[in-house]
């Protein structure tokens, strides 16, 4: 007997026949429907893997129009669903048409239950195989995006988008908080595009406005004081490759106009030059700023925005990627341990602390925290304390002795500091005798001198 999950859907308006099909397939969990509407409802609700279907359905059981429409709609809901058409006498030509439209197999009435059983069994096997394949494909990453470590569905979808748009010339806008991986994705886009030229990045926020224009467009010798030799700009350097305009929100308005002209005409003139140089480069831009808000304030040109944003990719922050913080932490710890030629692993508390932290600085913050911890770690384990995350380092301790020790140590240290190391006065503040304070200091290993 075969168990089936997802179930089998039986679409048949003749109740007696419906029962007969159900009995002959009693090894499968099944749901039934008598017309197209209810079949669609059942399909959305139960997501069957296999459907047996009568083509003649009410309100027009003598024609096959409802059946064909249903077949179409079922395949639209799940392109993998295996539809087995059960036709009346002389239904062969309709059955063949159904196969052409995507049905999996057909059977003529009166049907042989054993044959039906075999067809259904095979359909289930095929469905399971194809579904598993689709699942693996969805999780796989191409070589171009292999540098993007993630198991998050949203980010994996973004990787596939990047791969899909890579061969085109469309401009891509990467939006996301600081440290989410905008540059990593821009590089992946370049790699997947198979463009032979270089990947050139320029950070519009890091270069003074006065230099940005010559950085981008280059200049001819003598274009301005100090221009002692002709220099190629970044746009020109990216010819045949990819130009990443990072922090595009910081591009000053006059340069926005100039960039727009370049994007429209795809030629540049170096500063002080007269020659129009054609440039073929893919543009990627990135920002953590809200460009719509900048447009509203008149600080970013709307027409430039539309040129740059043919494809917009919103990268989710690390805290929204399920499981990624720990996945990345393991990967980076392995890398740092290798660099230091040692083996390192996280304690369970350390992993919980990583999971619990909100990572406002995203992957960059995580890298820094793990690097620091790998240096701080004693022996082979990285503890929550080594990570130094807020709230970490103090896993819930319920053992009263430890709680008491910690409280006593904190009070003694505070008192000693306040009394500038004077033991007699510190003991007084703490309300204990001097010998008791000595004991405490010895037992807890508190440093007394300055
Ligand atoms: N998914 C990832 N897998 C592996 N490394 C990553 C991933 N995301 C980011 N990194 C690494 O994290 C660091 C920050 O990433 P990146 O520079 O791409 O971020 P960003 O979004 O451009 O940040 P900013 O807005 O601050 O410029 C880099 O060292 C990068 O290699
Ligand atoms: Mg960046």
Coordinates of C-alpha atoms and ligand atoms in Angstrom, one line a residue:
X1 CA 0.0 0.0 0.0
X2 CA 1.2 3.4 -0.9
X3 CA 0.8 6.4 1.4
X4 CA 0.3 9.7 -0.4
X5 CA 1.0 13.1 0.9
X6 CA 0.2 15.3 -1.1
X7 CA -3.1 13.6 -1.7
X8 CA -4.9 12.5 -4.9
X9 CA -7.8 14.6 -6.3
X10 CA -10.7 12.8 -7.9
X11 CA -12.8 15.0 -10.2
X12 CA -15.9 13.2 -11.3
X13 CA -19.5 14.3 -11.3
X14 CA -21.0 10.8 -11.3
X15 CA -21.0 9.9 -7.6
X16 CA -21.0 6.1 -8.2
X17 CA -18.0 6.4 -10.5
X18 CA -16.3 8.7 -8.0
X19 CA -16.7 6.0 -5.3
X20 CA -15.4 3.3 -7.7
X21 CA -12.2 5.3 -8.5
X22 CA -11.7 6.0 -4.8
X23 CA -12.0 2.3 -3.9
X24 CA -9.7 1.2 -6.6
X25 CA -7.1 3.7 -5.3
X26 CA -7.8 3.1 -1.6
X27 CA -4.1 3.1 -0.9
X28 CA -4.0 6.8 -1.5
X29 CA -5.4 9.6 0.6
X30 CA -7.8 11.3 -1.6
X31 CA -10.1 14.3 -1.9
X32 CA -13.0 14.6 -4.3
X33 CA -14.7 17.3 -6.4
X34 CA -17.8 17.1 -8.7
X35 CA -17.2 20.2 -10.8
X36 CA -14.5 22.6 -12.0
X37 CA -15.0 25.3 -9.3
X38 CA -14.8 22.8 -6.4
X39 CA -11.9 21.0 -8.0
X40 CA -10.0 24.3 -8.1
X41 CA -10.8 24.9 -4.5
X42 CA -9.6 21.4 -3.5
X43 CA -6.5 21.9 -5.6
X44 CA -5.5 25.2 -3.9
X45 CA -6.3 23.8 -0.5
X46 CA -4.7 20.3 -0.7
X47 CA -2.1 20.8 -3.4
X48 CA -2.6 17.3 -4.9
X49 CA 0.3 15.6 -6.7
X50 CA -2.0 13.6 -8.9
X51 CA -5.5 14.3 -10.3
X52 CA -7.9 11.9 -12.0
X53 CA -10.4 13.9 -14.1
X54 CA -13.5 13.4 -16.1
X55 CA -13.6 15.8 -19.0
X56 CA -17.4 16.2 -19.1
X57 CA -18.3 18.2 -16.1
X58 CA -21.4 20.2 -15.0
X59 CA -22.9 22.5 -15.9
X60 CA -22.2 21.1 -19.4
X61 CA -21.4 17.4 -18.8
X62 CA -21.9 16.5 -22.5
X63 CA -19.2 18.7 -23.7
X64 CA -15.5 18.7 -22.8
X65 CA -15.1 22.5 -22.4
X66 CA -15.2 22.6 -18.6
X67 CA -12.7 19.7 -18.4
X68 CA -10.2 21.4 -20.7
X69 CA -10.5 24.6 -18.8
X70 CA -10.0 22.8 -15.6
X71 CA -6.9 21.0 -16.9
X72 CA -5.4 24.4 -17.9
X73 CA -6.2 25.9 -14.5
X74 CA -4.8 23.0 -12.6
X75 CA -1.5 23.2 -14.4
X76 CA -1.4 26.9 -13.8
X77 CA -1.6 26.3 -10.1
X78 CA 1.0 23.6 -10.1
X79 CA 2.9 22.9 -13.4
X80 CA 4.1 19.6 -12.0
X81 CA 0.7 18.2 -11.1
X82 CA 0.0 14.9 -12.9
X83 CA -3.5 14.9 -14.5
X84 CA -5.0 11.6 -15.6
X85 CA -8.0 12.0 -17.9
X86 CA -10.7 9.4 -17.7
X87 CA -12.9 9.7 -20.8
X88 CA -16.2 8.3 -21.9
X89 CA -16.6 6.0 -24.9
X90 CA -15.1 7.4 -28.1
X91 CA -13.3 9.9 -26.1
X92 CA -9.9 9.0 -27.6
X93 CA -9.5 12.1 -29.7
X94 CA -10.3 14.3 -26.7
X95 CA -7.9 12.3 -24.6
X96 CA -5.1 12.9 -27.1
X97 CA -5.9 16.6 -27.1
X98 CA -5.7 16.6 -23.3
X99 CA -2.3 15.1 -23.5
X100 CA -1.2 17.8 -25.9
X101 CA -2.4 20.4 -23.4
X102 CA -0.3 18.9 -20.6
X103 CA -2.3 16.0 -19.2
X104 CA -0.1 13.1 -17.9
X105 CA -2.1 10.1 -19.2
X106 CA -5.6 9.0 -20.1
X107 CA -7.9 6.0 -19.6
X108 CA -11.1 5.1 -21.2
X109 CA -14.2 4.1 -19.4
X110 CA -15.0 1.5 -18.3
X111 CA -11.5 1.5 -16.8
X112 CA -9.5 -1.3 -15.4
X113 CA -8.7 -0.6 -11.7
X114 CA -5.3 -2.3 -11.9
X115 CA -4.3 -0.2 -14.9
X116 CA -5.4 2.9 -13.1
X117 CA -3.5 1.9 -10.0
X118 CA -0.3 1.5 -12.1
X119 CA -0.7 4.8 -13.8
X120 CA -1.3 6.6 -10.6
X121 CA 1.7 5.0 -8.9
X122 CA 4.0 6.0 -11.7
X123 CA 2.6 9.5 -11.7
X124 CA 3.3 9.9 -8.0
X125 CA 6.9 8.7 -8.5
X126 CA 7.5 11.1 -11.3
X127 CA 5.9 14.0 -9.3
X128 CA 8.1 13.3 -6.3
X129 CA 11.2 13.2 -8.5
X130 CA 10.4 16.4 -10.3
X131 CA 9.4 18.2 -7.1
X132 CA 12.7 17.2 -5.5
X133 CA 14.6 18.4 -8.5
X134 CA 12.8 21.7 -8.5
X135 CA 13.6 22.0 -4.8
X136 CA 17.3 21.3 -5.3
X137 CA 17.4 23.7 -8.2
X138 CA 15.9 26.4 -6.1
X139 CA 18.6 25.9 -3.5
X140 CA 21.5 25.7 -5.8
X141 CA 23.8 28.6 -6.6
X142 CA 25.8 29.1 -9.7
X143 CA 29.5 29.7 -9.7
X144 CA 29.0 33.4 -10.2
X145 CA 27.1 33.8 -6.9
X146 CA 29.1 31.2 -4.9
X147 CA 30.7 34.0 -2.9
X148 CA 27.3 34.9 -1.5
X149 CA 26.9 32.6 1.5
X150 CA 23.3 32.1 2.4
X151 CA 20.6 29.6 2.9
X152 CA 17.9 32.2 3.1
X153 CA 15.1 31.8 0.5
X154 CA 14.8 35.6 -0.1
X155 CA 18.5 36.0 -0.8
X156 CA 18.7 32.9 -2.9
X157 CA 15.9 34.2 -5.0
X158 CA 18.0 37.4 -5.4
X159 CA 21.0 35.4 -6.5
X160 CA 18.8 33.8 -9.2
X161 CA 17.6 37.2 -10.3
X162 CA 21.2 38.4 -10.5
X163 CA 22.1 35.4 -12.7
X164 CA 19.1 35.9 -14.9
X165 CA 19.6 39.6 -15.6
X166 CA 23.4 39.3 -15.8
X167 CA 23.6 38.7 -19.6
X168 CA 21.4 41.7 -20.3
X169 CA 22.5 45.3 -20.3
X170 CA 19.8 46.4 -17.8
X171 CA 21.0 48.7 -15.1
X172 CA 20.7 47.2 -11.6
X173 CA 20.1 49.1 -8.4
X174 CA 21.1 47.3 -5.2
X175 CA 19.3 48.6 -2.1
X176 CA 20.1 47.5 1.4
X177 CA 21.4 48.5 4.8
X178 CA 25.1 48.9 5.3
X179 CA 27.0 45.7 5.3
X180 CA 24.3 43.6 3.7
X181 CA 26.5 42.5 0.7
X182 CA 25.7 45.1 -2.0
X183 CA 29.3 45.0 -3.3
X184 CA 29.4 41.2 -3.1
X185 CA 26.3 41.0 -5.3
X186 CA 27.5 43.6 -7.7
X187 CA 30.7 41.5 -8.2
X188 CA 28.6 38.4 -8.7
X189 CA 26.5 40.2 -11.3
X190 CA 29.7 41.2 -13.2
X191 CA 31.0 37.6 -13.0
X192 CA 27.8 36.1 -14.2
X193 CA 27.6 38.6 -17.1
X194 CA 30.7 37.1 -18.6
X195 CA 31.8 40.5 -19.7
X196 CA 35.4 40.5 -20.6
X197 CA 36.2 44.0 -19.2
X198 CA 36.9 44.9 -15.6
X199 CA 34.7 45.4 -12.6
X200 CA 35.3 49.0 -11.5
X201 CA 33.7 50.4 -8.4
X202 CA 33.6 54.0 -7.3
X203 CA 32.3 55.3 -4.0
X204 CA 30.5 58.6 -4.6
X205 CA 30.5 59.3 -0.9
X206 CA 34.2 58.8 -0.3
X207 CA 35.5 61.2 -3.0
X208 CA 35.3 64.9 -2.5
X209 CA 32.8 66.5 -4.9
X210 CA 35.6 68.5 -6.6
X211 CA 37.5 65.4 -7.6
X212 CA 34.6 63.2 -8.4
X213 CA 34.0 64.6 -11.9
X214 CA 37.6 64.0 -13.0
X215 CA 37.6 60.6 -11.3
X216 CA 34.5 59.5 -13.3
X217 CA 35.2 61.1 -16.6
X218 CA 39.0 61.5 -16.7
X219 CA 40.8 64.5 -18.1
X220 CA 43.1 65.6 -20.9
X221 CA 46.5 67.0 -20.1
X222 CA 46.3 70.7 -19.3
X223 CA 42.5 70.5 -18.6
X224 CA 43.2 72.3 -15.3
X225 CA 46.1 73.3 -13.2
X226 CA 47.9 70.2 -12.1
X227 CA 46.6 68.1 -15.0
X228 CA 50.0 67.1 -16.2
X229 CA 49.0 64.1 -18.1
X230 CA 46.0 62.7 -19.7
X231 CA 44.1 60.4 -17.3
X232 CA 41.4 57.9 -18.0
X233 CA 38.4 58.1 -15.8
X234 CA 36.6 55.2 -14.1
X235 CA 33.8 55.1 -16.6
X236 CA 36.3 54.6 -19.4
X237 CA 38.2 52.0 -17.3
X238 CA 35.0 50.0 -17.0
X239 CA 34.6 49.8 -20.8
X240 CA 33.6 46.3 -21.7
X241 CA 33.0 45.5 -18.1
X242 CA 30.8 46.7 -15.2
X243 CA 30.8 50.1 -13.4
X244 CA 29.6 50.1 -9.9
X245 CA 28.4 53.5 -8.6
X246 CA 28.4 53.0 -4.9
X247 CA 26.5 55.3 -2.6
X248 CA 24.8 56.9 -5.6
X249 CA 22.6 58.9 -3.3
X250 CA 25.6 61.1 -2.5
X251 CA 26.3 62.1 -6.1
X252 CA 26.0 65.9 -6.3
X253 CA 23.3 67.3 -8.5
X254 CA 25.5 68.7 -11.3
X255 CA 27.2 65.3 -11.7
X256 CA 23.8 63.6 -11.7
X257 CA 23.0 65.6 -14.8
X258 CA 26.3 64.7 -16.4
X259 CA 25.8 61.0 -15.5
X260 CA 22.3 61.0 -17.0
X261 CA 23.7 62.4 -20.2
X262 CA 26.3 59.6 -20.3
X263 CA 23.6 57.0 -19.7
X264 CA 21.5 58.4 -22.5
X265 CA 24.2 58.7 -25.1
X266 CA 26.7 56.1 -23.9
X267 CA 29.6 58.4 -24.7
X268 CA 31.8 60.5 -22.6
X269 CA 34.2 63.4 -23.1
X270 CA 37.2 63.7 -20.8
X271 CA 37.5 67.0 -19.0
X272 CA 39.1 69.4 -21.3
X273 CA 38.7 67.0 -24.2
X274 CA 36.7 67.4 -27.4
X275 CA 36.4 63.8 -28.5
X276 CA 33.3 61.7 -27.8
X277 CA 34.4 58.3 -26.6
X278 CA 31.8 55.5 -26.9
X279 CA 31.6 53.4 -23.8
X280 CA 30.0 50.0 -23.4
X281 CA 29.6 49.3 -19.7
X282 CA 27.0 47.7 -17.5
X283 CA 25.9 50.1 -14.7
X284 CA 25.2 48.8 -11.1
X285 CA 24.5 51.3 -8.4
X286 CA 24.0 50.9 -4.7
X287 CA 22.9 52.9 -1.8
X288 CA 21.6 52.5 1.8
X289 CA 19.7 55.7 1.4
X290 CA 16.0 56.2 0.6
X291 CA 16.2 57.5 -2.9
X292 CA 12.5 58.2 -3.1
X293 CA 12.8 60.5 -0.1
X294 CA 15.8 62.2 -1.8
X295 CA 13.8 62.7 -4.9
X296 CA 11.0 64.2 -2.8
X297 CA 13.5 66.7 -1.3
X298 CA 14.8 67.6 -4.7
X299 CA 18.2 66.1 -4.0
X300 CA 18.1 63.3 -6.5
X301 CA 16.9 63.5 -10.1
X302 CA 13.9 61.4 -10.8
X303 CA 14.9 60.9 -14.5
X304 CA 18.3 59.6 -13.4
X305 CA 16.6 57.3 -10.9
X306 CA 14.6 55.6 -13.7
X307 CA 17.6 55.2 -15.8
X308 CA 19.5 53.5 -13.0
X309 CA 16.7 51.3 -11.7
X310 CA 15.7 49.1 -14.5
X311 CA 16.1 46.2 -12.1
X312 CA 15.8 47.0 -8.4
X313 CA 17.1 44.5 -5.9
X314 CA 16.2 44.9 -2.2
X315 CA 18.7 43.0 -0.1
X316 CA 17.2 41.8 3.2
X317 CA 19.1 42.7 6.4
X318 CA 20.9 39.8 8.2
X319 CA 18.4 39.7 11.0
X320 CA 15.7 38.8 8.4
X321 CA 17.6 35.9 6.9
X322 CA 16.7 32.8 8.7
X323 CA 19.7 30.9 9.9
X324 CA 22.2 33.0 8.0
X325 CA 24.0 34.6 11.0
X326 CA 25.1 31.3 12.3
X327 CA 25.9 29.9 8.9
X328 CA 28.1 32.9 8.1
X329 CA 29.6 32.9 11.6
X330 CA 30.8 29.2 11.1
X331 CA 32.2 30.0 7.7
X332 CA 34.2 33.1 8.9
X333 CA 35.4 31.3 12.1
X334 CA 36.7 28.5 9.9
X335 CA 38.5 31.1 7.7
X336 CA 40.1 33.0 10.7
X337 CA 41.1 29.7 12.4
X338 CA 42.8 28.6 9.3
X339 CA 44.7 31.9 9.1
X340 CA 45.8 31.4 12.7
X341 CA 46.6 27.7 12.1
X342 CA 44.4 26.5 14.8
X343 CA 41.0 24.8 15.1
X344 CA 38.1 26.8 16.7
X345 CA 34.5 26.1 17.4
X346 CA 31.6 28.0 19.0
X347 CA 30.0 26.9 22.3
X348 CA 26.3 26.4 22.3
X349 CA 25.9 29.7 24.2
X350 CA 28.0 31.5 21.6
X351 CA 25.7 30.2 18.9
X352 CA 22.6 31.3 20.8
X353 CA 24.1 34.8 21.3
X354 CA 24.7 35.0 17.6
X355 CA 21.2 34.0 16.8
X356 CA 19.7 36.4 19.3
X357 CA 21.7 39.5 18.2
X358 CA 20.0 41.9 15.7
X359 CA 23.2 42.6 13.7
X360 CA 22.5 46.3 12.9
X361 CA 25.9 46.4 11.0
X362 CA 24.9 43.2 9.1
X363 CA 27.5 40.9 7.6
X364 CA 30.3 43.4 8.1
X365 CA 29.6 43.6 11.9
X366 CA 29.4 39.8 12.1
X367 CA 32.8 39.4 10.4
X368 CA 34.4 41.9 12.9
X369 CA 32.8 40.2 15.9
X370 CA 33.9 36.7 14.8
X371 CA 37.4 37.9 13.9
X372 CA 37.8 39.6 17.3
X373 CA 36.4 36.5 19.1
X374 CA 38.8 34.2 17.2
X375 CA 41.7 36.2 18.6
X376 CA 40.2 36.4 22.1
X377 CA 39.4 32.7 22.3
X378 CA 41.3 30.5 24.8
X379 CA 42.1 27.1 23.4
X380 CA 39.7 25.7 20.9
X381 CA 36.4 27.2 21.9
X382 CA 34.8 30.5 21.2
X383 CA 32.5 31.4 24.0
X384 CA 29.6 33.9 24.2
X385 CA 31.9 36.0 26.3
X386 CA 34.6 36.0 23.6
X387 CA 32.0 37.4 21.1
X388 CA 31.3 40.3 23.4
X389 CA 27.8 40.8 22.1
X390 CA 25.5 42.9 24.3
X391 CA 23.6 40.7 26.7
X392 CA 25.9 37.8 25.9
X393 CA 28.7 36.6 28.2
X394 CA 26.2 36.2 30.9
X395 CA 24.2 33.1 30.1
X396 CA 21.4 32.6 32.5
X397 CA 23.1 31.5 35.6
X398 CA 20.7 30.1 38.2
X399 CA 23.2 28.5 40.4
X400 CA 23.1 30.6 43.6
X401 CA 26.7 30.3 44.5
X402 CA 27.8 31.8 41.2
X403 CA 25.1 34.5 41.4
X404 CA 26.3 35.4 44.9
X405 CA 30.0 35.4 43.9
X406 CA 29.3 37.7 41.0
X407 CA 27.3 40.1 43.1
X408 CA 29.9 40.1 45.8
X409 CA 32.7 40.7 43.4
X410 CA 30.8 43.6 41.7
X411 CA 30.1 45.3 45.1
X412 CA 33.7 44.8 46.3
X413 CA 35.2 46.2 43.1
X414 CA 32.9 49.2 43.2
X415 CA 33.7 49.9 46.8
X416 CA 37.4 49.5 46.3
X417 CA 37.3 51.9 43.4
X418 CA 35.3 54.4 45.3
X419 CA 37.7 54.3 48.3
X420 CA 40.7 54.4 46.0
X421 CA 41.9 51.0 47.2
X422 CA 41.7 51.8 50.9
X423 CA 40.7 48.5 52.4
X424 CA 39.5 49.8 55.8
X425 CA 37.1 52.3 54.2
X426 CA 36.0 49.8 51.5
X427 CA 35.1 47.3 54.3
X428 CA 33.1 50.0 56.1
X429 CA 31.2 50.8 52.9
X430 CA 30.5 47.1 52.4
X431 CA 29.4 46.7 55.9
X432 CA 31.8 43.8 56.7
X433 CA 34.9 43.5 58.8
X434 CA 38.3 43.9 57.3
X435 CA 39.2 40.2 57.6
X436 CA 36.0 39.3 55.8
X437 CA 36.9 41.7 52.9
X438 CA 40.4 40.1 52.8
X439 CA 38.8 36.7 52.5
X440 CA 36.5 38.0 49.7
X441 CA 39.5 39.5 47.9
X442 CA 41.4 36.3 48.1
X443 CA 38.6 34.0 47.2
X444 CA 37.4 35.9 44.2
X445 CA 40.9 37.0 43.1
X446 CA 40.2 40.7 43.1
X447 CA 43.0 43.0 42.3
X448 CA 43.6 45.5 45.0
X449 CA 46.5 47.8 44.1
X450 CA 46.3 50.3 41.3
Ligands
LIG1 N1 26.3 36.7 1.9 C1 27.6 36.9 2.1 N2 28.5 35.9 2.1 C2 29.8 36.1 2.4 N3 30.3 37.3 2.6 C3 29.5 38.3 2.7 C4 28.1 38.2 2.4 N4 27.6 39.4 2.5 C5 28.6 40.3 2.8 N5 29.7 39.6 2.9 C6 31.0 40.3 3.3 O1 30.6 41.3 4.2 C7 31.4 42.5 4.0 C8 30.4 43.6 3.7 O2 29.8 43.3 2.4 P1 29.7 44.5 1.3 O3 30.9 45.3 1.3 O4 29.3 43.8 0.0 O5 28.4 45.2 1.9 P2 27.7 46.6 1.4 O6 26.3 46.3 1.4 O7 28.4 47.0 0.2 O8 28.0 47.6 2.7 P3 28.1 49.2 2.7 O9 26.7 49.7 2.5 O10 28.7 49.4 4.0 O11 29.1 49.5 1.6 C9 32.4 42.1 2.9 O12 33.6 41.7 3.5 C10 31.7 41.0 2.2 O13 32.7 40.2 1.6
LIG2 MG1 29.5 48.7 -0.2

